[in-house]
Structures are given as C-alpha cells and as structure tokens.
Amino acid sequence: MTEARRRRIEEVLRRRQPDLTVLLENVHKPHNLSAILRSCDAVGVLEAHAVNPTGGVPTFNETSGGSHKWVYLRVHPDIQTAIGHLREQGFRIYATALREDAQDFREVDYTQSTAILLGAEKWGVSEEALALSHGAIKIPMLGMVQSLNVSVAAAVILFEAQRQRLKAGLYEHPRLNPELYQRVLEDWLRK
Ligand code: SAM
C-alpha cells in the first residue's frame, strides 16, 4: 500500500457519516443495488441496510464502480427486524412513497440521524414498512411517468442530505467514534 493510498483512505473515512443510511426493502436488481451503493459512497454513508426475503447475499455488478467494497451492507431477514435495529440506534426512518400525504423530501432535516427507506422496483415500500416509519417523503413528479427508478430516487434524496450536511459542517471532522474509526480503518487497509 502506497502512502498516497493510505492518505486517501483516511480522508474518505474522516468524511463517513454513521448517522445517515438507506434501508432497501426488497430492491433486488443488481444494477439498482449497485447504483445505490455508489451514491451512498459519494455522500459518505458508512453502512447501508437491506431486507432480503430470500436470505441470500445480494449481488452487485459493475454499476457499483467498486463502491460495495467501501459501503458496508447489513442484510436483515425482514422489515420489522431492520426498522427495529435502526430505531434502536436512534434513526428517524423516512419511507419514500408516492402518496398524496407524503411530504416533499426537501422539507426533511437530514442533519439528524436519518434512514431513507426505498421500496421494491415493482411494488414500492410495503404498507407495513410505511406504518413502522416516522414519515413518508416523495420527490415531486411533474411529468407523464408516475415514478423514478429506485436508484435515481435514492441519489436525489441522498444528495439533498449531502447538501444539508455540507452546510452544517458535518464533513469537516471525523464522525465515527475513535474505536469504530480504528476498526473500519484496519478493515479498509486490508482491501
Ligand atoms: N409502483 C410503485 C409505487 O407505487 O411505489 C413504484 C415503485 S418505484 C419504481 C421504486 C421505488 O423508487 C419506490 O419504492 C421509491 O422508493 C422510489 N421512488 C421512485 N419514485 C419516487 C418519487 N417520486 N419519490 C420518492 N421515491 C420514489
């Protein structure tokens, strides 16, 4: 490992945001999962979450640009377990949903601990997941087509979170506690 590579790894790790994440409910297409992880990496998500009913390990493809190496993905057996885990850690969960009563995604304060819940390509977020969330958010759609591709929706919302966090100075100092920082650093240096 060169000194430059080590420095780059440390710089990126210093910008990781342990209190910003996504929860993917049955998003199963490898290119969508990969594209979402790539956006997660770009905004500094440390760990993403997914519910995979088949229990299998999700598959990535070249769309990830290798980002799946740098964003941890925790797979939960079902949506109750996933949301319970995030709530225990103090996350507010915002379900993306194309509903009349969902609020505009730009109205949310993403400088707080936030998990963005995204739904399956065909069916969207389940009613159960919606009921367990703190609120529903949507990206206004003004065209003929009703919804965005899930990875595009994830990127739009994540980059609004990045904008708010940049403004709040949340990328200026390490956000991981020293013990976690050290653990992740050692893991990344092995990659
Ligand atoms: N028929 C599904 C529905 O009504 O939810 C469409 C699912 S959409 C193709 C897949 C996922 O992308 C959604 O579950 C949501 O997470 C996200 N999504 C797509 N368009 C969105 C929008 N305008 N606002 C918020 N999330 C959106």
Coordinates of C-alpha atoms and ligand atoms in Angstrom, one line a residue:
M1 CA 0.0 0.0 0.0
T2 CA 1.4 3.4 -1.0
E3 CA 1.4 6.4 1.3
A4 CA -0.9 8.2 -1.1
R5 CA -3.5 5.4 -1.0
R6 CA -3.4 5.3 2.8
R7 CA -3.9 9.0 3.0
R8 CA -6.9 8.8 0.6
I9 CA -8.5 6.0 2.6
E10 CA -8.1 8.1 5.8
E11 CA -9.5 11.2 4.1
V12 CA -12.6 9.3 3.0
L13 CA -13.1 7.6 6.3
R14 CA -13.0 11.0 8.1
R15 CA -16.0 12.1 6.0
R16 CA -18.1 9.0 6.6
Q17 CA -21.5 9.7 8.2
P18 CA -22.5 6.9 10.6
D19 CA -25.9 8.6 11.1
L20 CA -27.1 8.6 7.5
T21 CA -28.2 5.5 5.8
V22 CA -30.6 3.8 3.4
L23 CA -32.8 0.8 4.0
L24 CA -33.7 -1.1 0.9
E25 CA -36.9 -3.1 1.1
N26 CA -36.6 -6.0 -1.4
V27 CA -34.7 -3.9 -4.0
H28 CA -33.4 -6.9 -5.9
K29 CA -31.9 -5.9 -9.2
P30 CA -28.1 -6.0 -9.0
H31 CA -27.7 -2.8 -11.1
N32 CA -30.1 -0.8 -8.8
L33 CA -28.4 -2.1 -5.6
S34 CA -25.0 -1.3 -7.1
A35 CA -26.0 2.2 -8.2
I36 CA -27.5 3.0 -4.8
L37 CA -24.3 1.9 -3.0
R38 CA -22.3 4.1 -5.4
S39 CA -24.4 7.1 -4.4
C40 CA -24.0 6.1 -0.7
D41 CA -20.3 6.1 -1.1
A42 CA -20.4 9.5 -2.7
V43 CA -22.3 11.1 0.2
G44 CA -20.4 9.3 2.9
V45 CA -22.8 6.5 4.1
L46 CA -20.9 4.1 6.3
E47 CA -23.3 1.3 6.3
A48 CA -26.4 0.6 4.2
H49 CA -29.3 -1.8 5.1
A50 CA -31.3 -4.2 3.1
V51 CA -34.1 -6.6 3.6
N52 CA -33.8 -9.7 1.5
P53 CA -36.6 -12.2 2.0
T54 CA -34.6 -15.0 0.3
G55 CA -31.9 -14.6 2.9
G56 CA -29.3 -14.7 0.2
V57 CA -26.3 -12.4 -0.2
P58 CA -27.3 -9.5 -2.5
T59 CA -25.4 -9.4 -5.8
F60 CA -23.7 -6.4 -7.2
N61 CA -22.5 -5.7 -10.7
E62 CA -20.1 -3.3 -12.4
T63 CA -22.6 -0.4 -11.8
S64 CA -21.2 -0.2 -8.3
G65 CA -17.8 1.0 -9.5
G66 CA -16.4 -1.0 -6.6
S67 CA -18.3 1.0 -4.1
H68 CA -19.7 -2.1 -2.4
K69 CA -16.2 -2.6 -1.0
W70 CA -16.4 0.7 0.8
V71 CA -20.0 0.8 2.0
Y72 CA -21.0 -1.9 4.4
L73 CA -24.3 -3.6 3.7
R74 CA -26.2 -5.2 6.5
V75 CA -28.9 -7.6 5.4
H76 CA -31.9 -8.2 7.7
P77 CA -34.3 -11.1 7.4
D78 CA -37.5 -8.9 7.4
I79 CA -38.6 -5.3 7.6
Q80 CA -39.6 -5.4 11.3
T81 CA -36.1 -6.5 12.3
A82 CA -34.5 -3.9 10.1
I83 CA -36.6 -1.0 11.3
G84 CA -36.3 -2.2 14.9
H85 CA -32.5 -2.2 14.6
L86 CA -32.4 1.3 13.1
R87 CA -34.9 2.7 15.7
E88 CA -32.8 1.3 18.5
Q89 CA -29.8 3.2 17.1
G90 CA -31.8 6.4 17.1
F91 CA -32.5 6.7 13.4
R92 CA -35.6 8.5 12.1
I93 CA -36.9 6.5 9.2
Y94 CA -38.4 8.2 6.2
A95 CA -40.3 6.0 3.8
T96 CA -40.3 7.1 0.2
A97 CA -43.8 6.8 -1.1
L98 CA -45.8 8.2 -4.0
R99 CA -48.7 9.2 -1.8
E100 CA -50.8 12.3 -1.7
D101 CA -50.0 12.8 2.0
A102 CA -46.2 12.3 1.7
Q103 CA -44.2 15.4 2.3
D104 CA -41.7 16.9 -0.1
F105 CA -38.3 15.3 0.5
R106 CA -36.6 18.7 0.8
E107 CA -38.6 19.5 3.9
V108 CA -36.8 16.9 6.0
D109 CA -33.8 17.8 8.2
Y110 CA -31.1 15.3 7.1
T111 CA -28.6 16.6 9.6
Q112 CA -30.4 14.4 12.2
S113 CA -29.9 10.6 12.2
T114 CA -31.8 9.6 9.1
A115 CA -32.6 6.4 7.3
I116 CA -34.2 6.6 3.9
L117 CA -36.4 3.7 3.2
L118 CA -36.7 2.7 -0.5
G119 CA -39.0 0.2 -2.0
A120 CA -39.0 -2.7 -4.5
E121 CA -38.8 -1.8 -8.2
K122 CA -42.3 -3.0 -8.9
W123 CA -44.3 -2.7 -5.7
G124 CA -42.7 0.2 -3.8
V125 CA -42.5 0.4 0.0
S126 CA -44.9 -2.0 1.8
E127 CA -47.7 -0.8 3.9
E128 CA -46.1 -2.5 6.9
A129 CA -42.9 -0.6 6.4
L130 CA -44.7 2.7 6.0
A131 CA -46.6 2.1 9.2
L132 CA -43.3 1.5 11.1
S133 CA -41.7 4.6 9.7
H134 CA -41.6 8.2 11.1
G135 CA -42.9 9.7 7.9
A136 CA -43.4 9.5 4.2
I137 CA -41.5 11.6 1.7
K138 CA -41.7 12.0 -2.1
I139 CA -39.8 13.6 -4.9
P140 CA -42.4 15.7 -6.8
M141 CA -43.2 14.2 -10.2
L142 CA -44.4 16.7 -12.8
G143 CA -44.3 14.6 -15.9
M144 CA -46.2 11.8 -17.5
V145 CA -44.5 9.0 -15.7
Q146 CA -45.5 8.2 -12.2
S147 CA -42.2 7.3 -10.5
L148 CA -38.4 7.4 -10.8
N149 CA -36.1 4.4 -11.0
V150 CA -35.3 3.5 -7.4
S151 CA -31.6 4.2 -7.7
V152 CA -32.3 7.7 -9.2
A153 CA -34.7 8.4 -6.3
A154 CA -32.1 7.3 -3.8
A155 CA -29.5 9.6 -5.4
V156 CA -31.8 12.6 -5.4
I157 CA -32.6 12.3 -1.7
L158 CA -29.0 11.3 -0.6
F159 CA -27.6 14.4 -2.4
E160 CA -30.0 16.7 -0.6
A161 CA -28.8 15.1 2.6
Q162 CA -25.2 15.7 1.5
R163 CA -26.1 19.4 0.7
Q164 CA -27.5 19.9 4.1
R165 CA -24.7 18.1 5.9
L166 CA -22.0 20.1 4.0
K167 CA -23.7 23.3 5.0
A168 CA -23.8 22.1 8.6
G169 CA -20.1 21.3 8.6
L170 CA -20.7 17.6 9.2
Y171 CA -17.9 16.5 6.8
E172 CA -15.3 18.7 8.4
H173 CA -14.5 16.5 11.4
P174 CA -14.5 12.7 11.9
R175 CA -18.0 11.5 12.8
L176 CA -17.0 7.9 13.9
N177 CA -16.0 7.3 17.5
P178 CA -12.3 6.5 17.8
E179 CA -12.8 2.8 18.3
L180 CA -15.1 2.4 15.3
Y181 CA -12.8 4.6 13.2
Q182 CA -9.8 2.4 14.0
R183 CA -11.8 -0.8 13.3
V184 CA -13.0 0.4 9.9
L185 CA -9.6 1.8 9.1
E186 CA -7.9 -1.6 9.7
D187 CA -10.6 -3.3 7.6
W188 CA -10.2 -0.8 4.7
L189 CA -6.5 -1.0 4.7
R190 CA -6.8 -4.7 4.1
K191 CA -8.9 -4.2 0.9
Ligands
SAM1 N1 -45.5 1.3 -8.3 C1 -44.5 1.6 -7.3 C2 -45.1 2.5 -6.2 O1 -46.2 3.0 -6.4 O2 -44.4 2.8 -5.2 C3 -43.3 2.2 -7.9 C4 -42.0 1.8 -7.3 S1 -40.7 2.9 -7.8 C5 -40.3 2.4 -9.4 C6 -39.4 2.1 -6.8 C7 -39.0 2.9 -5.6 O3 -38.4 4.1 -6.1 C8 -40.1 3.4 -4.7 O4 -40.5 2.4 -3.8 C9 -39.4 4.6 -4.0 O5 -38.5 4.1 -3.0 C10 -38.5 5.1 -5.1 N2 -39.2 6.2 -5.8 C11 -39.5 6.3 -7.2 N3 -40.0 7.5 -7.5 C12 -40.1 8.2 -6.3 C13 -40.5 9.5 -6.0 N4 -41.0 10.3 -6.9 N5 -40.5 9.9 -4.7 C14 -39.9 9.1 -3.8 N6 -39.5 7.9 -4.0 C15 -39.6 7.4 -5.3

